[in-house]
PDB file of C-alpha atoms and ligand atoms in Angstrom:
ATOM      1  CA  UNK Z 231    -183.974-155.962  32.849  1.00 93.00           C
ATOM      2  CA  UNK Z 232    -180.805-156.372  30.835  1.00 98.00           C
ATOM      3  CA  UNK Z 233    -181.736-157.882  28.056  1.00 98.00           C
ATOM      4  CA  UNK Z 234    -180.645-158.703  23.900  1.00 98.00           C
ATOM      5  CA  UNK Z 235    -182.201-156.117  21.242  1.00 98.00           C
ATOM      6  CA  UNK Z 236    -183.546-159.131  19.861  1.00 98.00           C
ATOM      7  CA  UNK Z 237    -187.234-159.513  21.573  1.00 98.00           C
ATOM      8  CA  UNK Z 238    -187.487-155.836  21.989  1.00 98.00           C
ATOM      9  CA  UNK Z 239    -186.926-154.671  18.672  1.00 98.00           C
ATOM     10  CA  UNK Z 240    -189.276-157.829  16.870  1.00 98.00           C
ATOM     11  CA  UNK Z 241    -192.166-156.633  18.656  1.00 98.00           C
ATOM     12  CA  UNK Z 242    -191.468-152.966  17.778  1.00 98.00           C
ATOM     13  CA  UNK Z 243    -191.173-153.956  14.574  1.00 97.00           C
ATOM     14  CA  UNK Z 244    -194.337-156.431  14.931  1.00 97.00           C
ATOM     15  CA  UNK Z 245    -196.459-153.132  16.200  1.00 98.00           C
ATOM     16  CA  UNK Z 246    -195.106-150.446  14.182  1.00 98.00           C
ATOM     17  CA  UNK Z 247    -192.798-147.976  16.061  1.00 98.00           C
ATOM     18  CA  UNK Z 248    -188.995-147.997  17.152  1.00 98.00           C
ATOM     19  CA  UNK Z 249    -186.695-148.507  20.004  1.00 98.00           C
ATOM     20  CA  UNK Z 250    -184.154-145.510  20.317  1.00 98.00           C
ATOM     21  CA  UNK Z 251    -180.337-146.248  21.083  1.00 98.00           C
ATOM     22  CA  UNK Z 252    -179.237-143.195  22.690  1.00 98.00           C
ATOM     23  CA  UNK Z 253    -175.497-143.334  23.046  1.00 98.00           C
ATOM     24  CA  UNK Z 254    -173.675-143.145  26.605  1.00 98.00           C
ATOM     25  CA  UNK Z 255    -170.447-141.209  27.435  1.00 96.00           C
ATOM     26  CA  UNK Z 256    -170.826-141.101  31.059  1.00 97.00           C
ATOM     27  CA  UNK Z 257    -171.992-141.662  34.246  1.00 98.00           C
ATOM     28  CA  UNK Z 258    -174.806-138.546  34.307  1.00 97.00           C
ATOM     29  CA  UNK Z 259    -175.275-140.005  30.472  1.00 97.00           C
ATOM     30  CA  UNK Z 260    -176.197-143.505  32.138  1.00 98.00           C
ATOM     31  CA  UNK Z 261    -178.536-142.280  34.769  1.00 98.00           C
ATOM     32  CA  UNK Z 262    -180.311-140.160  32.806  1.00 98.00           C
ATOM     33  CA  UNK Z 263    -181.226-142.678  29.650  1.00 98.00           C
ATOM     34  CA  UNK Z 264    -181.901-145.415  32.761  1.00 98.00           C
ATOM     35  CA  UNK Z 265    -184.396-142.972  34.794  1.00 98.00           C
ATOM     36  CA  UNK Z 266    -186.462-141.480  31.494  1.00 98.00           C
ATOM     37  CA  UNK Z 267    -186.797-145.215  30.119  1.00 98.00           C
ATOM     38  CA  UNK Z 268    -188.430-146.223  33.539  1.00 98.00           C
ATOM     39  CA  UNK Z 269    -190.109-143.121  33.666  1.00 98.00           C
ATOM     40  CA  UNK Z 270    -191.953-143.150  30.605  1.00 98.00           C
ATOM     41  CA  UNK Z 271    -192.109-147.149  30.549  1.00 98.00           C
ATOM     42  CA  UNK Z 272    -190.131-147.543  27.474  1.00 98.00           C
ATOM     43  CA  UNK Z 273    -187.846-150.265  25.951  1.00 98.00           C
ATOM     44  CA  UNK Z 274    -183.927-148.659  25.590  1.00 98.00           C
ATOM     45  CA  UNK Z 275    -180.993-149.375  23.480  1.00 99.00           C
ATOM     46  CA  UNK Z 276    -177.539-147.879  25.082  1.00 98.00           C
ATOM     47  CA  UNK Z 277    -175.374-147.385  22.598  1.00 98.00           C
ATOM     48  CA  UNK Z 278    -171.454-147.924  23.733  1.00 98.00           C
ATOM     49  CA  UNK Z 279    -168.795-146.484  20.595  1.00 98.00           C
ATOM     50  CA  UNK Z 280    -165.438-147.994  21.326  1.00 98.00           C
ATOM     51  CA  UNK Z 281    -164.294-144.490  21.833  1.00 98.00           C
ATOM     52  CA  UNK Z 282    -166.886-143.898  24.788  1.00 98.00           C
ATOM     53  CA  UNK Z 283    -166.298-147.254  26.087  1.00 98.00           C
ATOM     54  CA  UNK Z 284    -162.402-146.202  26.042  1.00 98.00           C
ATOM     55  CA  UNK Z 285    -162.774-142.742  27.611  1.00 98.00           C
ATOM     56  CA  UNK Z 286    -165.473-144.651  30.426  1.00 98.00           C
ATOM     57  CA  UNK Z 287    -162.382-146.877  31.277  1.00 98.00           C
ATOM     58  CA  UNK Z 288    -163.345-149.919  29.414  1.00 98.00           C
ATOM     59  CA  UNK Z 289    -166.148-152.488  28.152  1.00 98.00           C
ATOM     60  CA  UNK Z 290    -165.848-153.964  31.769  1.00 98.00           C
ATOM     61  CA  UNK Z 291    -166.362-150.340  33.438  1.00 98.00           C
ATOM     62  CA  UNK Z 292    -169.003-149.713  31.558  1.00 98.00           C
ATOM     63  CA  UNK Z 293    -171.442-152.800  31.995  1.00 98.00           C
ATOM     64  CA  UNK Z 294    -170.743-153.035  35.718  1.00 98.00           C
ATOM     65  CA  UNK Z 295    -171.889-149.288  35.807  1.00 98.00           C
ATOM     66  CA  UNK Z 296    -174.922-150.091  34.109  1.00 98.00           C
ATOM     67  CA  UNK Z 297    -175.817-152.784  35.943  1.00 98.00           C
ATOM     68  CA  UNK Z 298    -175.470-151.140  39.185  1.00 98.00           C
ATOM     69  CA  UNK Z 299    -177.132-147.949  38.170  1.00 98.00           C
ATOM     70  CA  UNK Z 300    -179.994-150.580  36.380  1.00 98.00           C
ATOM     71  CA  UNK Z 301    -179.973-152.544  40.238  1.00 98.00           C
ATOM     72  CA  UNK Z 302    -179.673-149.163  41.957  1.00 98.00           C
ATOM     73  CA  UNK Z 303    -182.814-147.425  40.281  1.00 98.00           C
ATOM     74  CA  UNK Z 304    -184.866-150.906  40.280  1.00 98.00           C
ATOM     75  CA  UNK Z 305    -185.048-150.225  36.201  1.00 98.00           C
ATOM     76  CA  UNK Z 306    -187.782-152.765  34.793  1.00 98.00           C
ATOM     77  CA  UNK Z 307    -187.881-151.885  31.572  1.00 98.00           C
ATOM     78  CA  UNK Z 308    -186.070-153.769  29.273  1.00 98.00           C
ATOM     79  CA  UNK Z 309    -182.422-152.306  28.508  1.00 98.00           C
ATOM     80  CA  UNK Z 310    -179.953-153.654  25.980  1.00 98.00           C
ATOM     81  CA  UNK Z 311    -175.860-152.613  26.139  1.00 98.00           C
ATOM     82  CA  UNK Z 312    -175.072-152.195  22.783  1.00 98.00           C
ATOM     83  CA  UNK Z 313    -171.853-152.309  21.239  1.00 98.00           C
ATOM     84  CA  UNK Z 314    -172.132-149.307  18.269  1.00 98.00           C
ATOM     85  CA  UNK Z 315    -170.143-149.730  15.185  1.00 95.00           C
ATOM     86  CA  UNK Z 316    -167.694-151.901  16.605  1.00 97.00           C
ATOM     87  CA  UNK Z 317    -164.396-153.616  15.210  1.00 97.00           C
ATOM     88  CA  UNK Z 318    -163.868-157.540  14.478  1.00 98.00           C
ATOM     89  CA  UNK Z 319    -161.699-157.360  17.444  1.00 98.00           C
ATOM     90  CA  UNK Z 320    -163.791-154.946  20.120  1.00 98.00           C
ATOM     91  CA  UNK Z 321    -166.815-157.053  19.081  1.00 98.00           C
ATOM     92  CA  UNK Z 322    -165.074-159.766  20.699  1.00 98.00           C
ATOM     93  CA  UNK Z 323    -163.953-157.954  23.687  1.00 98.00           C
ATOM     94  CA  UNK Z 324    -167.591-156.150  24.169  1.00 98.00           C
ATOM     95  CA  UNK Z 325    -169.078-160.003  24.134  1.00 98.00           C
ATOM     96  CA  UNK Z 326    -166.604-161.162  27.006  1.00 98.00           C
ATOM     97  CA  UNK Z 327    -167.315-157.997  28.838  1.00 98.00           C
ATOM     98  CA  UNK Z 328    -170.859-159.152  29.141  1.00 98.00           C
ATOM     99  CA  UNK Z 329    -172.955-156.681  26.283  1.00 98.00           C
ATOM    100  CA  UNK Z 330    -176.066-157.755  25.568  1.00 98.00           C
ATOM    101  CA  UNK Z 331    -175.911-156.655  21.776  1.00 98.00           C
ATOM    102  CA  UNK Z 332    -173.261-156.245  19.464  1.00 98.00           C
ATOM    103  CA  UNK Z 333    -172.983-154.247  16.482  1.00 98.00           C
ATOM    104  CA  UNK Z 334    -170.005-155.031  13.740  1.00 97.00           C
ATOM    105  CA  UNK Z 335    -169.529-152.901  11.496  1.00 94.00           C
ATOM    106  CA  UNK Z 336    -167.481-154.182   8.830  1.00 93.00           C
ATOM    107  CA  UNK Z 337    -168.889-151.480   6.233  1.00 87.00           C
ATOM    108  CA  UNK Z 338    -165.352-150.169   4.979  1.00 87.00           C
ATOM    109  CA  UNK Z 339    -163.804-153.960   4.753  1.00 92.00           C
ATOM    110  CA  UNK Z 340    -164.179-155.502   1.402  1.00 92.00           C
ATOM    111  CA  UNK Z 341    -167.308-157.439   1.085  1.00 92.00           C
ATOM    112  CA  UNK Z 342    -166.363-161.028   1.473  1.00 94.00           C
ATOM    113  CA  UNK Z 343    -164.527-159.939   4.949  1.00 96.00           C
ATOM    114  CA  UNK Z 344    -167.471-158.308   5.665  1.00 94.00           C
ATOM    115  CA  UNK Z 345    -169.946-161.446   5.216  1.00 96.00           C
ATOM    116  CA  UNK Z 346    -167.200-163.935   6.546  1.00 97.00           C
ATOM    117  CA  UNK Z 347    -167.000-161.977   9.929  1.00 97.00           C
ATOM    118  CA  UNK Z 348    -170.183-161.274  10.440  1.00 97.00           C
ATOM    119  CA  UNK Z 349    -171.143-164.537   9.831  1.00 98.00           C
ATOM    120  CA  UNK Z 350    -168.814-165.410  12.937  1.00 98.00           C
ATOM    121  CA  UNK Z 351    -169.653-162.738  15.628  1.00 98.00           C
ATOM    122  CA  UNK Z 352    -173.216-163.953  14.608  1.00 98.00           C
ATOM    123  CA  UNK Z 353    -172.201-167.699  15.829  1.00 98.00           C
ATOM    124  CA  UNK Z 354    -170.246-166.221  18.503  1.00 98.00           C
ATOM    125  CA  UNK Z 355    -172.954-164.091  20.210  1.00 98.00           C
ATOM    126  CA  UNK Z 356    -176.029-166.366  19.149  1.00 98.00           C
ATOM    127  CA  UNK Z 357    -174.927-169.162  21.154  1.00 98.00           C
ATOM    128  CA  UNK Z 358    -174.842-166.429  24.146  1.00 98.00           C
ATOM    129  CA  UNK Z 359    -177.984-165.090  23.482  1.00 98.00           C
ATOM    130  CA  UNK Z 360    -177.123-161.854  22.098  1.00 98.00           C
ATOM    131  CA  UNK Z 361    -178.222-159.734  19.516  1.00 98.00           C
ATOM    132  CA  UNK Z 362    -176.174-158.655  16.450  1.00 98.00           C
ATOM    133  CA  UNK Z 363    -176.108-155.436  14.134  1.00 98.00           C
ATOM    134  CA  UNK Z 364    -174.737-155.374  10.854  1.00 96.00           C
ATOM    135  CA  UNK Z 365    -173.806-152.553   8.260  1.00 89.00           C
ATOM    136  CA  UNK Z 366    -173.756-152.079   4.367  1.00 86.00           C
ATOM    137  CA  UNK Z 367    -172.799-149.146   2.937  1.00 77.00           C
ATOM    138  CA  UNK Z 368    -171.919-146.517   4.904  1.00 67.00           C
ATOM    139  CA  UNK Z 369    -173.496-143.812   7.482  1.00 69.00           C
ATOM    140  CA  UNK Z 370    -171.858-140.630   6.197  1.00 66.00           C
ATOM    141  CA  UNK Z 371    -170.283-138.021   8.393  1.00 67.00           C
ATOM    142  CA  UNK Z 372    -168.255-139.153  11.821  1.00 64.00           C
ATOM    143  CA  UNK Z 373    -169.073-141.089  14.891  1.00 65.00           C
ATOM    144  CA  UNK Z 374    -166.487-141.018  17.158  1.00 67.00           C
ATOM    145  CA  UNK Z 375    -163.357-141.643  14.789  1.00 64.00           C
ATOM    146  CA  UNK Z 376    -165.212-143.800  12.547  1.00 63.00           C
ATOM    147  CA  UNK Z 377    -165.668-142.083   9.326  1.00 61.00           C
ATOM    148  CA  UNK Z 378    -168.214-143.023   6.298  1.00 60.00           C
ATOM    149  CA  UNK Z 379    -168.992-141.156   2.952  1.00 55.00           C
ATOM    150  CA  UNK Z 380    -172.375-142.010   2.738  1.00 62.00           C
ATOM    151  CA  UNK Z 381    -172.471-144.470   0.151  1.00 68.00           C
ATOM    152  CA  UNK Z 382    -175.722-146.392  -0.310  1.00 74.00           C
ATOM    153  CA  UNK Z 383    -176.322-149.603   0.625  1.00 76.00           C
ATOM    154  CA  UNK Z 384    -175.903-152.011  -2.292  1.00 85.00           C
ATOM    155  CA  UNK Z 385    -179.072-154.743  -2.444  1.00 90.00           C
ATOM    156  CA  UNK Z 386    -177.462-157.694  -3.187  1.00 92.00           C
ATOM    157  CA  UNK Z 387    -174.841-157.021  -0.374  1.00 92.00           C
ATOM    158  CA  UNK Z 388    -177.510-156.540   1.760  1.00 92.00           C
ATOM    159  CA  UNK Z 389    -179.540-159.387   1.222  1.00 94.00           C
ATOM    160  CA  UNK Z 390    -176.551-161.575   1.776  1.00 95.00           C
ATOM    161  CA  UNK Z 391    -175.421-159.984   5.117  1.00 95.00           C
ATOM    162  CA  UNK Z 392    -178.914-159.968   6.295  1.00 95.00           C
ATOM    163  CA  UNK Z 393    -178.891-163.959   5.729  1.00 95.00           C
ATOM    164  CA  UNK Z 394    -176.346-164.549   7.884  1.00 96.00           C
ATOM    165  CA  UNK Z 395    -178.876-164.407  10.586  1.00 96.00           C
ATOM    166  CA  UNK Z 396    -177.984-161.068  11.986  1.00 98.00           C
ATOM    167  CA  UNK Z 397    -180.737-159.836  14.334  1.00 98.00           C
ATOM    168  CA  UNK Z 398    -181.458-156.017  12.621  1.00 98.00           C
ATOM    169  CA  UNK Z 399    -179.672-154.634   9.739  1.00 96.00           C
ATOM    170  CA  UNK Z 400    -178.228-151.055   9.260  1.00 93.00           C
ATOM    171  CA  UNK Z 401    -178.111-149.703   5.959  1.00 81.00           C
ATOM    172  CA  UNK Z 402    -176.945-146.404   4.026  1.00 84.00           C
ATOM    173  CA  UNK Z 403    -180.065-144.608   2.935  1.00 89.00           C
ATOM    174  CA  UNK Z 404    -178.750-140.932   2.998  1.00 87.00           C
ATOM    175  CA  UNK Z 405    -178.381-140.694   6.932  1.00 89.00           C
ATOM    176  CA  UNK Z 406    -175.348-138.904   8.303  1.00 88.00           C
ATOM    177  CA  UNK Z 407    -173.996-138.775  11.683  1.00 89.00           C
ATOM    178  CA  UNK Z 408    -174.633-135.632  13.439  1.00 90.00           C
ATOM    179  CA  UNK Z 409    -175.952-132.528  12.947  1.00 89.00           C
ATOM    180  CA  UNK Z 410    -177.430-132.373   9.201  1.00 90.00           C
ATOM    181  CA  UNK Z 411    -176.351-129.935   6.272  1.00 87.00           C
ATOM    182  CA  UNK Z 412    -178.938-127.581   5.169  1.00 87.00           C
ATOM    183  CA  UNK Z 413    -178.632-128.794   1.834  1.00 87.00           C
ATOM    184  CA  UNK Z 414    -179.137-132.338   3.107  1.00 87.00           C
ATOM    185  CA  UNK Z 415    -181.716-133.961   0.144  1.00 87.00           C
ATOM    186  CA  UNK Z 416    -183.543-136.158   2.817  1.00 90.00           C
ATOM    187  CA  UNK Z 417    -183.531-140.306   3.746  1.00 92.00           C
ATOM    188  CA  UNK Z 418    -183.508-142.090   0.372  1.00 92.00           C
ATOM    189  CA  UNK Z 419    -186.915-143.807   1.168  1.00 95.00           C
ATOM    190  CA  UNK Z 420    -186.891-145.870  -2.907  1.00 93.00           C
ATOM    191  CA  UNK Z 421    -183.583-147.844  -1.475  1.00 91.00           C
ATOM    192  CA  UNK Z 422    -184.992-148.202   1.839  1.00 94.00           C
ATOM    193  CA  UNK Z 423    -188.115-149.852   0.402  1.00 95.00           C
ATOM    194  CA  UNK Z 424    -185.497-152.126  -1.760  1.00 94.00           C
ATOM    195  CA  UNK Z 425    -183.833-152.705   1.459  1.00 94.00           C
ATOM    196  CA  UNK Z 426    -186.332-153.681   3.343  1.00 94.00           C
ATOM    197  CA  UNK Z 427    -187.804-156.338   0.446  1.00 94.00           C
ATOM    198  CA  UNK Z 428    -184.314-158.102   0.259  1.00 94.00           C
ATOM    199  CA  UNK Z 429    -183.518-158.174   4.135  1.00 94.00           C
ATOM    200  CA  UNK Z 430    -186.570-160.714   4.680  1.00 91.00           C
ATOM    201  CA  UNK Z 431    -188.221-158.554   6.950  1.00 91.00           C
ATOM    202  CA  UNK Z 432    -185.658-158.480   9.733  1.00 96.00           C
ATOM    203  CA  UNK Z 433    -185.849-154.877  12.186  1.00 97.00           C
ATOM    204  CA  UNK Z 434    -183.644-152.081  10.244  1.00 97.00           C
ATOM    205  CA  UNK Z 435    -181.403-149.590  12.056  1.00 97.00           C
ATOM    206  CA  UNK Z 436    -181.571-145.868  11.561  1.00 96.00           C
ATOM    207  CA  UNK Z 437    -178.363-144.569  11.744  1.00 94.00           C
ATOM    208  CA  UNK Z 438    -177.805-140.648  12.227  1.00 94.00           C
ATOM    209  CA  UNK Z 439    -181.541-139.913  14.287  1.00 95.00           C
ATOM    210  CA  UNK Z 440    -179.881-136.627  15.119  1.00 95.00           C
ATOM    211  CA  UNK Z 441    -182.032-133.886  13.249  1.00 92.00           C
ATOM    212  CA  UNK Z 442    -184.348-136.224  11.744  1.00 94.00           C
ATOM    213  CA  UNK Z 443    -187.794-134.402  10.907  1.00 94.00           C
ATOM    214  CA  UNK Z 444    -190.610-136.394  12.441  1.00 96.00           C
ATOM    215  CA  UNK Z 445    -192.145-137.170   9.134  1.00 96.00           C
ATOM    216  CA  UNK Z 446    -189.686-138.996   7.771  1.00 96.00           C
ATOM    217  CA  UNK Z 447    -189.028-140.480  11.185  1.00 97.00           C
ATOM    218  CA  UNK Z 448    -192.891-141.888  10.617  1.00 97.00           C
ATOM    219  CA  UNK Z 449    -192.398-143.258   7.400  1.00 97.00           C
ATOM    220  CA  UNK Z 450    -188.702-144.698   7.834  1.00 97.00           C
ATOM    221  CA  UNK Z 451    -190.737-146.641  11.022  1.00 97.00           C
ATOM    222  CA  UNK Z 452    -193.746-147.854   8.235  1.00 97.00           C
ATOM    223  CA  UNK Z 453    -191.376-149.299   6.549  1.00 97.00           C
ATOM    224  CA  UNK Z 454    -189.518-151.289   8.999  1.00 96.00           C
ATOM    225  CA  UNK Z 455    -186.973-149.371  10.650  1.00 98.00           C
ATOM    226  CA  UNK Z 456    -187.129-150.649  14.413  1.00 98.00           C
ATOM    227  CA  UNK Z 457    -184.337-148.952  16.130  1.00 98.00           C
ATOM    228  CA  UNK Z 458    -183.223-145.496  15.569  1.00 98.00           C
ATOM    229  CA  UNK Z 459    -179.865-144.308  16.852  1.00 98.00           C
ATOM    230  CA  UNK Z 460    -179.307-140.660  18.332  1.00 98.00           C
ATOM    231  CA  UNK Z 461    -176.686-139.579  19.991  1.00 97.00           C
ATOM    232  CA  UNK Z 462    -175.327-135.631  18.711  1.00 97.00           C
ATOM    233  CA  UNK Z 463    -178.739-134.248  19.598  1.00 97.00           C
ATOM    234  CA  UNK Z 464    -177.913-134.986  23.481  1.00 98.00           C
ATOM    235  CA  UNK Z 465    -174.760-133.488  23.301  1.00 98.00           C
ATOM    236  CA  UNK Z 466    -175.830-130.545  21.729  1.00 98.00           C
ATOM    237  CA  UNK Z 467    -178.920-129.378  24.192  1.00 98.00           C
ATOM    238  CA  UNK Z 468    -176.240-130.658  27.334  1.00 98.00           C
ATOM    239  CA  UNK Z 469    -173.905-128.024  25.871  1.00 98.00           C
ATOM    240  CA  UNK Z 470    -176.355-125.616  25.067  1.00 98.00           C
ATOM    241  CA  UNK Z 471    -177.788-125.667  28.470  1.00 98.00           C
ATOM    242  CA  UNK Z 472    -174.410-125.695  30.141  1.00 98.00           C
ATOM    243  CA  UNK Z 473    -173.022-122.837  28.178  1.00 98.00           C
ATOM    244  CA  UNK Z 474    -176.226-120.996  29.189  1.00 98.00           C
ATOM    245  CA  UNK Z 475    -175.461-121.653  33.165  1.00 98.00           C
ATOM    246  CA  UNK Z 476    -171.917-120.276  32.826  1.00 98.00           C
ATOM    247  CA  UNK Z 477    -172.778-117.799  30.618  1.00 98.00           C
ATOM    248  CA  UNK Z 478    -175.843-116.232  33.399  1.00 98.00           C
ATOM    249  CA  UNK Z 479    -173.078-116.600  36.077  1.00 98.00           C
ATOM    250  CA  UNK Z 480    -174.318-119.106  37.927  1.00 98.00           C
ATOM    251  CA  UNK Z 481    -171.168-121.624  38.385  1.00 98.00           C
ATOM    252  CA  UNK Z 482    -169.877-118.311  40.462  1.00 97.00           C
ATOM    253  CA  UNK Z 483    -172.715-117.991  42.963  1.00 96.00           C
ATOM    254  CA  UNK Z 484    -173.461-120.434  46.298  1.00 95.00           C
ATOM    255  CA  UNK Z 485    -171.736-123.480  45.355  1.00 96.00           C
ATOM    256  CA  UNK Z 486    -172.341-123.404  42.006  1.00 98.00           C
ATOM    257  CA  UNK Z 487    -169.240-124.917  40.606  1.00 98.00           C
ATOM    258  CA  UNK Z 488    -170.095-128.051  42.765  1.00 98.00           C
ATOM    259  CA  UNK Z 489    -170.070-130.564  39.379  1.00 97.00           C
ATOM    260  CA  UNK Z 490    -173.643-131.992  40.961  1.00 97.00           C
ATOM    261  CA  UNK Z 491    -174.870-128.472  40.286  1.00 98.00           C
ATOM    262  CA  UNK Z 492    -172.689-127.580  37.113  1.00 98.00           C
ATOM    263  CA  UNK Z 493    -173.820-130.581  35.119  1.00 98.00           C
ATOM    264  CA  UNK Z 494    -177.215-130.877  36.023  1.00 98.00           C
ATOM    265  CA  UNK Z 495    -178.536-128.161  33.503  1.00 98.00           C
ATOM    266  CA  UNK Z 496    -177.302-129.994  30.728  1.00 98.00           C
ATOM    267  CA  UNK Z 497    -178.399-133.869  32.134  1.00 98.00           C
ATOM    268  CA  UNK Z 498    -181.995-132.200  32.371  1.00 98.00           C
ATOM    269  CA  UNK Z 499    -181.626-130.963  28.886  1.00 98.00           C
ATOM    270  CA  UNK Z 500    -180.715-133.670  27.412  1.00 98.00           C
ATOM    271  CA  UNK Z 501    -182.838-135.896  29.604  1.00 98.00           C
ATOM    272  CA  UNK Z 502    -185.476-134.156  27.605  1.00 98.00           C
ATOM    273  CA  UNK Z 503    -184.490-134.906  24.324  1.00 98.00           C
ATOM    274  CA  UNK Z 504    -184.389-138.952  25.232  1.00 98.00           C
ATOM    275  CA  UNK Z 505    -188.633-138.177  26.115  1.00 98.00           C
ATOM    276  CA  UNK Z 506    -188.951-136.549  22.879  1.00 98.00           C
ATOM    277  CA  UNK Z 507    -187.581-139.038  20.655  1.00 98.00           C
ATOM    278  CA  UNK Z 508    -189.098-141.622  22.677  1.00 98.00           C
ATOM    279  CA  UNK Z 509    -192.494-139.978  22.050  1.00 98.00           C
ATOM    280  CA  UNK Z 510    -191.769-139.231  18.411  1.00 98.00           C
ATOM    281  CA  UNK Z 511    -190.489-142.820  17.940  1.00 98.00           C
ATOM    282  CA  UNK Z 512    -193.633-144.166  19.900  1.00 98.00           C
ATOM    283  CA  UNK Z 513    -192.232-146.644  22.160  1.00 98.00           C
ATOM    284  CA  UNK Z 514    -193.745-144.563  25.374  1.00 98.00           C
ATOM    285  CA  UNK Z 515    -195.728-147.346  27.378  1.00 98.00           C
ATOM    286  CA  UNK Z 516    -193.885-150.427  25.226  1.00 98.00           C
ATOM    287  CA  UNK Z 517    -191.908-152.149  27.858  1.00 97.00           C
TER     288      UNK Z 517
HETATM  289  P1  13P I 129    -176.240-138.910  15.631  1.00 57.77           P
HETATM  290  O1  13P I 129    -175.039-138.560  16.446  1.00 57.77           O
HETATM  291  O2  13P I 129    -176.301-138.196  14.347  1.00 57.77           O
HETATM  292  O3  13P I 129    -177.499-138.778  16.428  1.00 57.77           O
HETATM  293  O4  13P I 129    -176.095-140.455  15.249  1.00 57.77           O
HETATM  294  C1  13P I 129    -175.963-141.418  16.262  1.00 57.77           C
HETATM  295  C2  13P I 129    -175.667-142.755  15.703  1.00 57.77           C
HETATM  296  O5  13P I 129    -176.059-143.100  14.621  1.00 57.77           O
HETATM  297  C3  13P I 129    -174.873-143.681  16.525  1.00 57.77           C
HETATM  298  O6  13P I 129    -174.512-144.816  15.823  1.00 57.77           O
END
């Protein structure tokens, strides 16, 4: 089912665990985030950056891939297409397109532009039915062109964007995109709390799930983190195991530079990591 983030993510929040948004860059990306979701019976978030969406040939290309891989694999579990940390203007575009959720992310504008366009994506998808992400402060590190410092979120900023009737929230609390710095002092779980008593209880977004230790995954979840975004750790165990098959020879042997056998090392791998976040995040059996 292609569905909003909306229903999904209220009754993860409602029961205590999280829906993962695993970010897409491909076709093998697709399939594989699709076929583990039905597998283990879980509720999915594809994440679409405007620079994936670019590279896939569009906002267009990309839903009617998904929705002929979703019609193709009979997928039943509920699956949201997610626009992730979108402009003022690709929000637009990703709504036309057909996306079932819509982040804006107008975390480097100056506040009042912020709030005011929120405010009207929110009209704009609500009367289409679909769901809306916002940002304060800023995730630090980059995703995709789209760079933050990793400022905390400010509370009264965040109560007043979360007000405007946006669906889930995303706040600085310390997360970075990709891989983490061994000095990294850990999710900022005092503003979190804060966050999560001025945001009325809405579903917050985890930015940065790459590298995340599980315990802190737990307690971001008790305290109302519903969806938690990964998206470097795929990339990393695709390249890994890729890098292994060329490295062992194998590309060279039978048909082994066939791209069905070249890239299926890497889909496996990171076809793994999906079921381990999905396990750790505990929406296994939720759809
Ligand atoms: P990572 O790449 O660190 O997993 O973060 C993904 C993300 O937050 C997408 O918005």
């Amino acid at each position: 089912m292609l569905v909003s983030a909306r229903e999904m993510l209220l009754k993860a929040h409602k029961e205590g665990y999280a829906v993962a948004q695993i970010n897409i860059n491909n076709l093998e990306w697709t399939k594989l985030v699709l076929q583990v979701s039905e597998e283990l019976k879980s509720p999915v978030i594809l994440g679409v950056s405007e620079g994936a969406a670019k590279y896939m040939g569009g906002f267009r290309t990309v839903m009617a891939m998904v929705r002929e891989l979703h019609d193709h694999f009979n997928i039943t579990v509920p699956v949201a297409v997610h626009l992730d940390h979108g402009t003022y203007e690709g929000a637009k575009a990703a709504l036309a397109a057909g996306f079932t959720s819509i982040m804006f992310d107008g975390s480097s504008l100056p506040f009042d532009e912020n709030l005011a366009k929120t405010k009207e994506i929110v009209e704009l998808c609500h009367s289409k039915g679909v769901s809306v992400e916002a940002e304060v402060g800023s995730i630090g590190g980059e995703e995709d062109g789209v760079v933050g410092t990793g400022e905390l979120a400010d509370l009264e900023e965040s109560r007043q964007i979360a007000a405007t009737g946006v669906d889930m929230f995303a706040a600085g609390i310390g997360n970075i995109h990709g891989p983490y710095p061994e000095n990294w002092k850990g999710l900022d779980f005092d503003v979190l709390r804060d966050i999560q008593r001025v945001t009325g209880g809405i579903p917050l977004v985890l930015h940065g799930g790459t590298g995340i230790p599980g315990d802190m995954i737990q307690e971001a979840i008790s305290l109302g983190v519903s969806k938690i975004n990964v998206n470097t750790e795929l990339q990393l165990a695709f390249a890994a195991a890729t890098r292994k098959y060329i490295e062992e020879g194998k590309d060279l042997k039978s048909k082994g530079y066939d791209p069905r056998k070249l890239l299926k090392p890497g889909t496996e791998a990171a076809a793994q990591v999906v079921r381990d976040k999905f396990t750790l995040f505990g929406s296994v059996n939720k759809a």
